mmCIF file of C-alpha atoms in Angstrom:
data_model
loop_
_atom_site.group_PDB
_atom_site.id
_atom_site.type_symbol
_atom_site.label_atom_id
_atom_site.label_comp_id
_atom_site.label_asym_id
_atom_site.label_seq_id
_atom_site.Cartn_x
_atom_site.Cartn_y
_atom_site.Cartn_z
ATOM 1 C CA UNK A 1 97.956 158.335 112.963
ATOM 2 C CA UNK A 2 94.394 157.933 111.745
ATOM 3 C CA UNK A 3 93.932 156.176 108.420
ATOM 4 C CA UNK A 4 90.961 155.872 106.122
ATOM 5 C CA UNK A 5 89.548 152.392 105.662
ATOM 6 C CA UNK A 6 91.132 152.182 102.229
ATOM 7 C CA UNK A 7 94.549 153.183 103.562
ATOM 8 C CA UNK A 8 94.177 150.697 106.428
ATOM 9 C CA UNK A 9 93.512 147.865 103.977
ATOM 10 C CA UNK A 10 96.314 148.883 101.631
ATOM 11 C CA UNK A 11 98.791 149.081 104.508
ATOM 12 C CA UNK A 12 97.657 145.715 105.845
ATOM 13 C CA UNK A 13 98.215 144.110 102.453
ATOM 14 C CA UNK A 14 101.737 145.550 102.316
ATOM 15 C CA UNK A 15 102.515 144.634 105.907
ATOM 16 C CA UNK A 16 102.871 148.275 106.885
ATOM 17 C CA UNK A 17 101.755 149.950 110.112
ATOM 18 C CA UNK A 18 98.074 150.682 110.664
ATOM 19 C CA UNK A 19 96.187 152.545 113.355
ATOM 20 C CA UNK A 20 93.998 149.547 114.191
ATOM 21 C CA UNK A 21 93.279 146.082 112.861
ATOM 22 C CA UNK A 22 91.738 146.164 109.385
ATOM 23 C CA UNK A 23 88.360 144.443 109.162
ATOM 24 C CA UNK A 24 86.345 143.230 106.190
ATOM 25 C CA UNK A 25 83.853 140.392 106.677
ATOM 26 C CA UNK A 26 82.967 138.719 103.368
ATOM 27 C CA UNK A 27 79.410 139.999 102.869
ATOM 28 C CA UNK A 28 77.171 139.738 99.831
ATOM 29 C CA UNK A 29 73.472 138.993 100.338
ATOM 30 C CA UNK A 30 73.492 139.874 104.036
ATOM 31 C CA UNK A 31 73.098 143.374 102.592
ATOM 32 C CA UNK A 32 69.760 142.252 101.135
ATOM 33 C CA UNK A 33 68.314 141.238 104.481
ATOM 34 C CA UNK A 34 69.543 144.449 106.064
ATOM 35 C CA UNK A 35 68.416 146.902 103.367
ATOM 36 C CA UNK A 36 65.121 145.236 102.486
ATOM 37 C CA UNK A 37 65.692 145.027 98.726
ATOM 38 C CA UNK A 38 64.529 142.036 96.678
ATOM 39 C CA UNK A 39 67.282 139.432 96.295
ATOM 40 C CA UNK A 40 66.654 138.883 92.573
ATOM 41 C CA UNK A 41 67.004 142.623 91.991
ATOM 42 C CA UNK A 42 70.212 142.607 94.055
ATOM 43 C CA UNK A 43 71.977 140.075 91.834
ATOM 44 C CA UNK A 44 70.726 141.458 88.512
ATOM 45 C CA UNK A 45 70.707 145.247 89.000
ATOM 46 C CA UNK A 46 73.860 147.227 89.831
ATOM 47 C CA UNK A 47 71.814 150.117 91.226
ATOM 48 C CA UNK A 48 70.090 147.856 93.758
ATOM 49 C CA UNK A 49 73.321 146.094 94.689
ATOM 50 C CA UNK A 50 75.003 149.442 95.282
ATOM 51 C CA UNK A 51 72.107 150.747 97.380
ATOM 52 C CA UNK A 52 72.122 147.637 99.568
ATOM 53 C CA UNK A 53 75.873 147.536 100.120
ATOM 54 C CA UNK A 54 76.057 151.240 100.948
ATOM 55 C CA UNK A 55 73.243 150.837 103.486
ATOM 56 C CA UNK A 56 75.106 147.958 105.113
ATOM 57 C CA UNK A 57 78.319 149.959 105.237
ATOM 58 C CA UNK A 58 76.498 152.891 106.807
ATOM 59 C CA UNK A 59 75.494 150.585 109.664
ATOM 60 C CA UNK A 60 78.853 148.816 110.080
ATOM 61 C CA UNK A 61 81.620 151.140 108.898
ATOM 62 C CA UNK A 62 83.748 148.113 107.944
ATOM 63 C CA UNK A 63 86.921 148.723 105.933
ATOM 64 C CA UNK A 64 85.887 146.715 102.861
ATOM 65 C CA UNK A 65 82.692 146.775 100.812
ATOM 66 C CA UNK A 66 82.368 143.476 98.937
ATOM 67 C CA UNK A 67 80.577 143.725 95.598
ATOM 68 C CA UNK A 68 79.055 140.454 94.418
ATOM 69 C CA UNK A 69 76.193 138.049 94.926
ATOM 70 C CA UNK A 70 76.689 134.493 93.650
ATOM 71 C CA UNK A 71 78.944 132.141 91.657
ATOM 72 C CA UNK A 72 77.081 132.152 88.343
ATOM 73 C CA UNK A 73 77.681 135.638 86.919
ATOM 74 C CA UNK A 74 80.713 134.593 84.824
ATOM 75 C CA UNK A 75 79.419 131.091 84.085
ATOM 76 C CA UNK A 76 76.270 132.485 82.476
ATOM 77 C CA UNK A 77 78.495 134.099 79.855
ATOM 78 C CA UNK A 78 79.639 130.645 78.739
ATOM 79 C CA UNK A 79 76.029 129.606 78.208
ATOM 80 C CA UNK A 80 75.288 128.038 81.587
ATOM 81 C CA UNK A 81 71.569 128.084 82.309
ATOM 82 C CA UNK A 82 70.668 129.281 85.796
ATOM 83 C CA UNK A 83 67.663 129.805 88.028
ATOM 84 C CA UNK A 84 66.132 133.243 88.591
ATOM 85 C CA UNK A 85 64.203 132.947 91.843
ATOM 86 C CA UNK A 86 62.918 136.031 93.649
ATOM 87 C CA UNK A 87 64.319 135.064 97.034
ATOM 88 C CA UNK A 88 67.126 132.629 96.183
ATOM 89 C CA UNK A 89 70.535 133.097 94.597
ATOM 90 C CA UNK A 90 71.064 131.687 91.095
ATOM 91 C CA UNK A 91 72.081 128.061 90.675
ATOM 92 C CA UNK A 92 73.338 126.372 87.516
ATOM 93 C CA UNK A 93 70.811 123.992 85.985
ATOM 94 C CA UNK A 94 72.571 123.163 82.707
ATOM 95 C CA UNK A 95 76.161 123.408 81.490
ATOM 96 C CA UNK A 96 77.094 124.400 77.916
ATOM 97 C CA UNK A 97 79.213 121.310 77.145
ATOM 98 C CA UNK A 98 77.558 117.890 77.159
ATOM 99 C CA UNK A 99 80.866 116.063 76.705
ATOM 100 C CA UNK A 100 84.438 116.970 77.566
ATOM 101 C CA UNK A 101 85.343 117.325 73.885
ATOM 102 C CA UNK A 102 82.754 120.083 73.482
ATOM 103 C CA UNK A 103 84.789 122.437 75.680
ATOM 104 C CA UNK A 104 87.057 123.069 72.674
ATOM 105 C CA UNK A 105 84.205 125.148 71.221
ATOM 106 C CA UNK A 106 84.270 127.519 74.200
ATOM 107 C CA UNK A 107 86.425 130.649 74.163
ATOM 108 C CA UNK A 108 87.309 133.286 76.807
ATOM 109 C CA UNK A 109 84.687 135.886 77.683
ATOM 110 C CA UNK A 110 84.386 139.654 77.425
ATOM 111 C CA UNK A 111 83.719 141.036 80.939
ATOM 112 C CA UNK A 112 82.005 144.124 79.571
ATOM 113 C CA UNK A 113 79.473 142.058 77.623
ATOM 114 C CA UNK A 114 79.058 138.496 78.874
ATOM 115 C CA UNK A 115 76.996 137.038 81.691
ATOM 116 C CA UNK A 116 76.344 139.345 84.623
ATOM 117 C CA UNK A 117 79.932 140.556 84.775
ATOM 118 C CA UNK A 118 78.800 144.005 83.545
ATOM 119 C CA UNK A 119 76.458 144.227 86.568
ATOM 120 C CA UNK A 120 79.368 143.635 88.943
ATOM 121 C CA UNK A 121 81.657 146.093 87.165
ATOM 122 C CA UNK A 122 78.951 148.760 87.166
ATOM 123 C CA UNK A 123 78.285 148.217 90.881
ATOM 124 C CA UNK A 124 81.996 148.636 91.657
ATOM 125 C CA UNK A 125 82.011 151.909 89.733
ATOM 126 C CA UNK A 126 78.933 153.134 91.589
ATOM 127 C CA UNK A 127 80.269 152.198 95.018
ATOM 128 C CA UNK A 128 83.591 153.871 94.269
ATOM 129 C CA UNK A 129 81.797 157.036 93.157
ATOM 130 C CA UNK A 130 79.765 157.015 96.382
ATOM 131 C CA UNK A 131 82.604 156.407 98.861
ATOM 132 C CA UNK A 132 85.416 158.204 97.062
ATOM 133 C CA UNK A 133 88.851 157.225 98.342
ATOM 134 C CA UNK A 134 87.704 156.445 101.870
ATOM 135 C CA UNK A 135 86.734 152.760 101.700
ATOM 136 C CA UNK A 136 88.276 149.686 100.069
ATOM 137 C CA UNK A 137 86.215 147.669 97.594
ATOM 138 C CA UNK A 138 86.429 143.923 97.019
ATOM 139 C CA UNK A 139 85.418 142.428 93.683
ATOM 140 C CA UNK A 140 83.939 138.983 93.061
ATOM 141 C CA UNK A 141 85.838 136.450 90.954
ATOM 142 C CA UNK A 142 85.442 132.703 90.328
ATOM 143 C CA UNK A 143 88.761 130.820 90.356
ATOM 144 C CA UNK A 144 89.926 128.900 87.265
ATOM 145 C CA UNK A 145 89.446 125.363 88.607
ATOM 146 C CA UNK A 146 85.918 126.091 89.819
ATOM 147 C CA UNK A 147 85.003 128.123 86.743
ATOM 148 C CA UNK A 148 86.239 125.402 84.381
ATOM 149 C CA UNK A 149 83.986 122.905 86.155
ATOM 150 C CA UNK A 150 80.891 124.876 85.198
ATOM 151 C CA UNK A 151 81.585 124.193 81.524
ATOM 152 C CA UNK A 152 80.659 120.505 81.870
ATOM 153 C CA UNK A 153 79.198 120.325 85.374
ATOM 154 C CA UNK A 154 81.110 120.041 88.623
ATOM 155 C CA UNK A 155 80.540 116.312 89.191
ATOM 156 C CA UNK A 156 81.634 115.399 85.676
ATOM 157 C CA UNK A 157 84.616 117.736 85.967
ATOM 158 C CA UNK A 158 85.825 116.209 89.230
ATOM 159 C CA UNK A 159 85.391 112.713 87.795
ATOM 160 C CA UNK A 160 87.372 113.498 84.633
ATOM 161 C CA UNK A 161 90.154 115.285 86.510
ATOM 162 C CA UNK A 162 90.312 112.507 89.108
ATOM 163 C CA UNK A 163 90.497 109.771 86.479
ATOM 164 C CA UNK A 164 93.267 111.609 84.650
ATOM 165 C CA UNK A 165 95.203 112.253 87.859
ATOM 166 C CA UNK A 166 94.936 108.553 88.756
ATOM 167 C CA UNK A 167 96.142 107.484 85.302
ATOM 168 C CA UNK A 168 92.903 105.630 84.606
ATOM 169 C CA UNK A 169 91.991 107.465 81.417
ATOM 170 C CA UNK A 170 93.793 108.752 78.343
ATOM 171 C CA UNK A 171 93.153 111.456 75.794
ATOM 172 C CA UNK A 172 91.352 113.908 78.088
ATOM 173 C CA UNK A 173 94.178 116.135 79.282
ATOM 174 C CA UNK A 174 94.045 118.514 76.307
ATOM 175 C CA UNK A 175 90.341 119.193 76.881
ATOM 176 C CA UNK A 176 90.845 119.651 80.620
ATOM 177 C CA UNK A 177 93.737 122.035 80.008
ATOM 178 C CA UNK A 178 91.694 123.966 77.431
ATOM 179 C CA UNK A 179 88.850 124.424 79.920
ATOM 180 C CA UNK A 180 91.314 125.681 82.536
ATOM 181 C CA UNK A 181 92.970 128.082 80.089
ATOM 182 C CA UNK A 182 89.599 129.503 79.028
ATOM 183 C CA UNK A 183 88.534 129.908 82.646
ATOM 184 C CA UNK A 184 91.824 131.522 83.668
ATOM 185 C CA UNK A 185 91.804 133.991 80.788
ATOM 186 C CA UNK A 186 88.181 134.932 81.467
ATOM 187 C CA UNK A 187 88.984 135.593 85.126
ATOM 188 C CA UNK A 188 92.092 137.576 84.175
ATOM 189 C CA UNK A 189 90.008 139.858 81.978
ATOM 190 C CA UNK A 190 87.281 140.245 84.588
ATOM 191 C CA UNK A 191 89.751 141.018 87.372
ATOM 192 C CA UNK A 192 91.449 143.695 85.284
ATOM 193 C CA UNK A 193 88.061 145.261 84.538
ATOM 194 C CA UNK A 194 87.154 145.271 88.244
ATOM 195 C CA UNK A 195 90.468 146.908 89.142
ATOM 196 C CA UNK A 196 89.987 149.541 86.461
ATOM 197 C CA UNK A 197 86.473 150.176 87.828
ATOM 198 C CA UNK A 198 87.882 151.014 91.259
ATOM 199 C CA UNK A 199 88.230 147.785 93.256
ATOM 200 C CA UNK A 200 91.183 147.371 95.638
ATOM 201 C CA UNK A 201 90.905 143.651 96.363
ATOM 202 C CA UNK A 202 90.473 141.388 93.337
ATOM 203 C CA UNK A 203 88.981 138.068 94.351
ATOM 204 C CA UNK A 204 89.886 134.604 93.082
ATOM 205 C CA UNK A 205 87.546 132.180 94.807
ATOM 206 C CA UNK A 206 88.514 128.653 93.770
ATOM 207 C CA UNK A 207 86.544 126.647 96.282
ATOM 208 C CA UNK A 208 86.162 123.496 94.176
ATOM 209 C CA UNK A 209 89.956 123.234 94.506
ATOM 210 C CA UNK A 210 89.499 122.709 98.250
ATOM 211 C CA UNK A 211 91.304 119.846 99.974
ATOM 212 C CA UNK A 212 87.791 118.709 100.900
ATOM 213 C CA UNK A 213 87.223 118.047 97.180
ATOM 214 C CA UNK A 214 90.607 117.208 95.619
ATOM 215 C CA UNK A 215 93.986 115.967 96.816
ATOM 216 C CA UNK A 216 96.996 118.239 97.292
ATOM 217 C CA UNK A 217 98.664 116.597 94.288
ATOM 218 C CA UNK A 218 95.622 117.307 92.111
ATOM 219 C CA UNK A 219 95.613 120.890 93.353
ATOM 220 C CA UNK A 220 99.290 121.275 92.487
ATOM 221 C CA UNK A 221 98.817 119.841 88.989
ATOM 222 C CA UNK A 222 95.467 121.252 87.887
ATOM 223 C CA UNK A 223 94.635 124.297 90.026
ATOM 224 C CA UNK A 224 97.793 126.012 91.220
ATOM 225 C CA UNK A 225 99.369 126.643 87.773
ATOM 226 C CA UNK A 226 96.243 128.435 86.561
ATOM 227 C CA UNK A 227 95.874 130.462 89.745
ATOM 228 C CA UNK A 228 99.516 131.468 89.296
ATOM 229 C CA UNK A 229 98.763 132.508 85.727
ATOM 230 C CA UNK A 230 95.856 134.662 86.914
ATOM 231 C CA UNK A 231 97.798 136.361 89.691
ATOM 232 C CA UNK A 232 100.814 137.015 87.464
ATOM 233 C CA UNK A 233 98.620 138.638 84.809
ATOM 234 C CA UNK A 234 96.956 140.758 87.463
ATOM 235 C CA UNK A 235 100.312 141.847 88.875
ATOM 236 C CA UNK A 236 101.433 142.790 85.375
ATOM 237 C CA UNK A 237 98.314 144.978 85.180
ATOM 238 C CA UNK A 238 99.312 146.783 88.377
ATOM 239 C CA UNK A 239 96.921 144.958 90.692
ATOM 240 C CA UNK A 240 98.324 144.944 94.224
ATOM 241 C CA UNK A 241 95.376 143.457 96.130
ATOM 242 C CA UNK A 242 94.821 140.006 94.624
ATOM 243 C CA UNK A 243 93.105 137.553 96.979
ATOM 244 C CA UNK A 244 92.921 133.752 97.003
ATOM 245 C CA UNK A 245 89.949 132.232 98.806
ATOM 246 C CA UNK A 246 89.435 128.469 98.947
ATOM 247 C CA UNK A 247 86.936 126.950 101.365
ATOM 248 C CA UNK A 248 87.633 124.076 103.728
ATOM 249 C CA UNK A 249 90.689 122.943 105.655
ATOM 250 C CA UNK A 250 93.582 124.084 103.484
ATOM 251 C CA UNK A 251 96.328 123.498 106.047
ATOM 252 C CA UNK A 252 98.094 120.888 103.894
ATOM 253 C CA UNK A 253 98.415 123.231 100.915
ATOM 254 C CA UNK A 254 98.948 126.601 102.572
ATOM 255 C CA UNK A 255 102.567 126.669 101.454
ATOM 256 C CA UNK A 256 101.371 126.320 97.855
ATOM 257 C CA UNK A 257 98.890 129.153 98.420
ATOM 258 C CA UNK A 258 101.825 131.370 99.347
ATOM 259 C CA UNK A 259 103.446 130.405 96.040
ATOM 260 C CA UNK A 260 100.311 131.221 94.021
ATOM 261 C CA UNK A 261 101.237 134.878 93.656
ATOM 262 C CA UNK A 262 98.236 136.139 95.617
ATOM 263 C CA UNK A 263 98.815 139.165 97.826
ATOM 264 C CA UNK A 264 96.159 138.011 100.319
ATOM 265 C CA UNK A 265 95.207 134.494 101.405
ATOM 266 C CA UNK A 266 91.797 134.222 103.052
ATOM 267 C CA UNK A 267 91.345 131.031 105.069
ATOM 268 C CA UNK A 268 88.178 129.283 106.194
ATOM 269 C CA UNK A 269 87.301 128.747 109.837
ATOM 270 C CA UNK A 270 88.502 125.105 109.683
ATOM 271 C CA UNK A 271 92.081 126.413 109.536
ATOM 272 C CA UNK A 272 93.932 127.271 112.735
ATOM 273 C CA UNK A 273 95.058 130.852 112.151
ATOM 274 C CA UNK A 274 98.147 130.415 114.298
ATOM 275 C CA UNK A 275 99.226 127.481 112.121
ATOM 276 C CA UNK A 276 98.399 129.430 108.969
ATOM 277 C CA UNK A 277 100.504 132.344 110.172
ATOM 278 C CA UNK A 278 103.382 130.013 110.988
ATOM 279 C CA UNK A 279 103.280 128.463 107.499
ATOM 280 C CA UNK A 280 102.635 131.625 105.499
ATOM 281 C CA UNK A 281 104.765 133.973 107.558
ATOM 282 C CA UNK A 282 104.996 137.381 105.932
ATOM 283 C CA UNK A 283 104.907 136.071 102.371
ATOM 284 C CA UNK A 284 101.265 137.142 102.047
ATOM 285 C CA UNK A 285 98.683 139.078 104.013
ATOM 286 C CA UNK A 286 96.416 136.731 105.952
ATOM 287 C CA UNK A 287 92.646 137.232 106.135
ATOM 288 C CA UNK A 288 89.993 135.457 108.209
ATOM 289 C CA UNK A 289 88.503 133.609 109.904
ATOM 290 C CA UNK A 290 85.619 134.206 112.315
ATOM 291 C CA UNK A 291 83.197 131.269 112.073
ATOM 292 C CA UNK A 292 80.289 132.257 109.844
ATOM 293 C CA UNK A 293 77.738 129.935 111.481
ATOM 294 C CA UNK A 294 78.767 129.299 115.091
ATOM 295 C CA UNK A 295 79.812 132.876 115.778
ATOM 296 C CA UNK A 296 78.343 135.310 113.250
ATOM 297 C CA UNK A 297 74.970 133.711 112.484
ATOM 298 C CA UNK A 298 74.194 131.873 115.721
ATOM 299 C CA UNK A 299 76.422 133.651 118.228
ATOM 300 C CA UNK A 300 76.048 136.795 120.283
ATOM 301 C CA UNK A 301 77.943 140.089 120.132
ATOM 302 C CA UNK A 302 79.961 138.870 123.111
ATOM 303 C CA UNK A 303 80.906 135.571 121.449
ATOM 304 C CA UNK A 304 81.795 137.383 118.219
ATOM 305 C CA UNK A 305 84.020 139.771 120.159
ATOM 306 C CA UNK A 306 85.769 136.815 121.770
ATOM 307 C CA UNK A 307 86.186 135.000 118.433
ATOM 308 C CA UNK A 308 87.490 138.140 116.743
ATOM 309 C CA UNK A 309 89.962 138.798 119.525
ATOM 310 C CA UNK A 310 91.145 135.190 119.315
ATOM 311 C CA UNK A 311 91.744 135.510 115.555
ATOM 312 C CA UNK A 312 93.864 138.612 116.095
ATOM 313 C CA UNK A 313 95.838 136.952 118.887
ATOM 314 C CA UNK A 314 96.430 133.861 116.736
ATOM 315 C CA UNK A 315 98.213 135.895 114.074
ATOM 316 C CA UNK A 316 100.391 137.623 116.624
ATOM 317 C CA UNK A 317 98.473 140.843 117.110
ATOM 318 C CA UNK A 318 97.120 141.719 113.699
ATOM 319 C CA UNK A 319 100.108 142.844 111.620
ATOM 320 C CA UNK A 320 99.862 141.952 107.893
ATOM 321 C CA UNK A 321 96.334 140.782 108.667
ATOM 322 C CA UNK A 322 92.725 141.620 107.842
ATOM 323 C CA UNK A 323 90.090 140.379 110.268
ATOM 324 C CA UNK A 324 87.446 138.639 108.196
ATOM 325 C CA UNK A 325 84.931 135.837 108.142
ATOM 326 C CA UNK A 326 85.835 132.285 107.204
ATOM 327 C CA UNK A 327 83.571 132.475 104.170
ATOM 328 C CA UNK A 328 80.451 134.303 102.979
ATOM 329 C CA UNK A 329 78.483 135.781 105.866
ATOM 330 C CA UNK A 330 75.003 134.163 105.931
ATOM 331 C CA UNK A 331 72.104 136.328 104.825
ATOM 332 C CA UNK A 332 70.296 136.396 108.173
ATOM 333 C CA UNK A 333 73.317 137.224 110.330
ATOM 334 C CA UNK A 334 72.352 139.722 113.079
ATOM 335 C CA UNK A 335 73.748 143.173 112.387
ATOM 336 C CA UNK A 336 74.757 143.436 116.069
ATOM 337 C CA UNK A 337 77.186 140.537 115.626
ATOM 338 C CA UNK A 338 78.839 142.188 112.643
ATOM 339 C CA UNK A 339 79.067 145.462 114.527
ATOM 340 C CA UNK A 340 80.825 143.623 117.357
ATOM 341 C CA UNK A 341 83.398 142.292 114.909
ATOM 342 C CA UNK A 342 84.149 145.781 113.604
ATOM 343 C CA UNK A 343 84.202 147.217 117.120
ATOM 344 C CA UNK A 344 86.902 144.799 118.299
ATOM 345 C CA UNK A 345 89.053 145.491 115.241
ATOM 346 C CA UNK A 346 88.824 149.219 115.877
ATOM 347 C CA UNK A 347 89.959 148.757 119.492
ATOM 348 C CA UNK A 348 93.189 146.844 118.833
ATOM 349 C CA UNK A 349 96.470 148.306 117.656
ATOM 350 C CA UNK A 350 98.024 145.656 115.395
ATOM 351 C CA UNK A 351 101.665 146.184 116.299
ATOM 352 C CA UNK A 352 101.069 145.650 119.986
ATOM 353 C CA UNK A 353 97.959 143.478 119.833
ATOM 354 C CA UNK A 354 96.592 145.225 122.879
ATOM 355 C CA UNK A 355 93.098 146.580 123.392
ATOM 356 C CA UNK A 356 92.807 150.333 123.699
ATOM 357 C CA UNK A 357 89.737 152.375 124.629
ATOM 358 C CA UNK A 358 87.363 152.556 121.659
#
């Protein structure tokens, strides 16, 4: 049985048999360094983004092409001011709300009009037209807790949420809930548009909801319900490849991740994959978690092969699993290291977990 990359990913999400381990490192601007395009053009021009990602795929033949660049493309639609440097990704310099009460003026966005969401949607369409049905596509997508923080600034947001959670302030919950509802609805609309454009994996990256930033109880109260709302709306739209990505050591909340409604949970390299598999079981597909710095950026092809093999072994041989990176692959990662990651995945049959001649 030989599957296309898209079939391999779809089967892995469903927990069905595949011919080898599915592989999809989380790669955005590494395509810039490889293809030689200008970074600012990459994150503002769908044609350039498509060209760069297709060139990277030609060199790697990974199962998933990830369309995206940065975390500001939705936020800009709310009125966030961002940088536009030639060789650096955008960063938010000013948020639209100066006080928490001002978030009541902000409404959900139109993905076909606002921010740089149209750039991402167009790039997904172009990549799908170029690869046909052969390769899976992963969309970007900022999670509701993180996206809500951009409305007033992340530090202010964490302070206000923390004070409310601790019972040290009153009268702010309605504004916090409004910001989360606006963020969730905007992501719902964007995810649906990405799916309709041809994406297979619809991303919800809620990294500010990391256990490195907030407590499990805060996550359960202020992040999980809105992630659940997003994933339910996506399921109702027919989306079968929803993905939850939250950076950091999420071991304490992995059970809640399984209850989020996501089809795929992608874990960072701080998480022991064997523990994650034990907690999550077969409730979701697991994705990860080759170390982006120690292995991919600073390692060798041999060390990447070893790390990749260890990831596959830690999940019991690769069933219901996609070999990926712990987070975004750094821009200057050697192409040889990424090729080694794909090569190992191609050589292992997931049901047996044994290496076969490549």
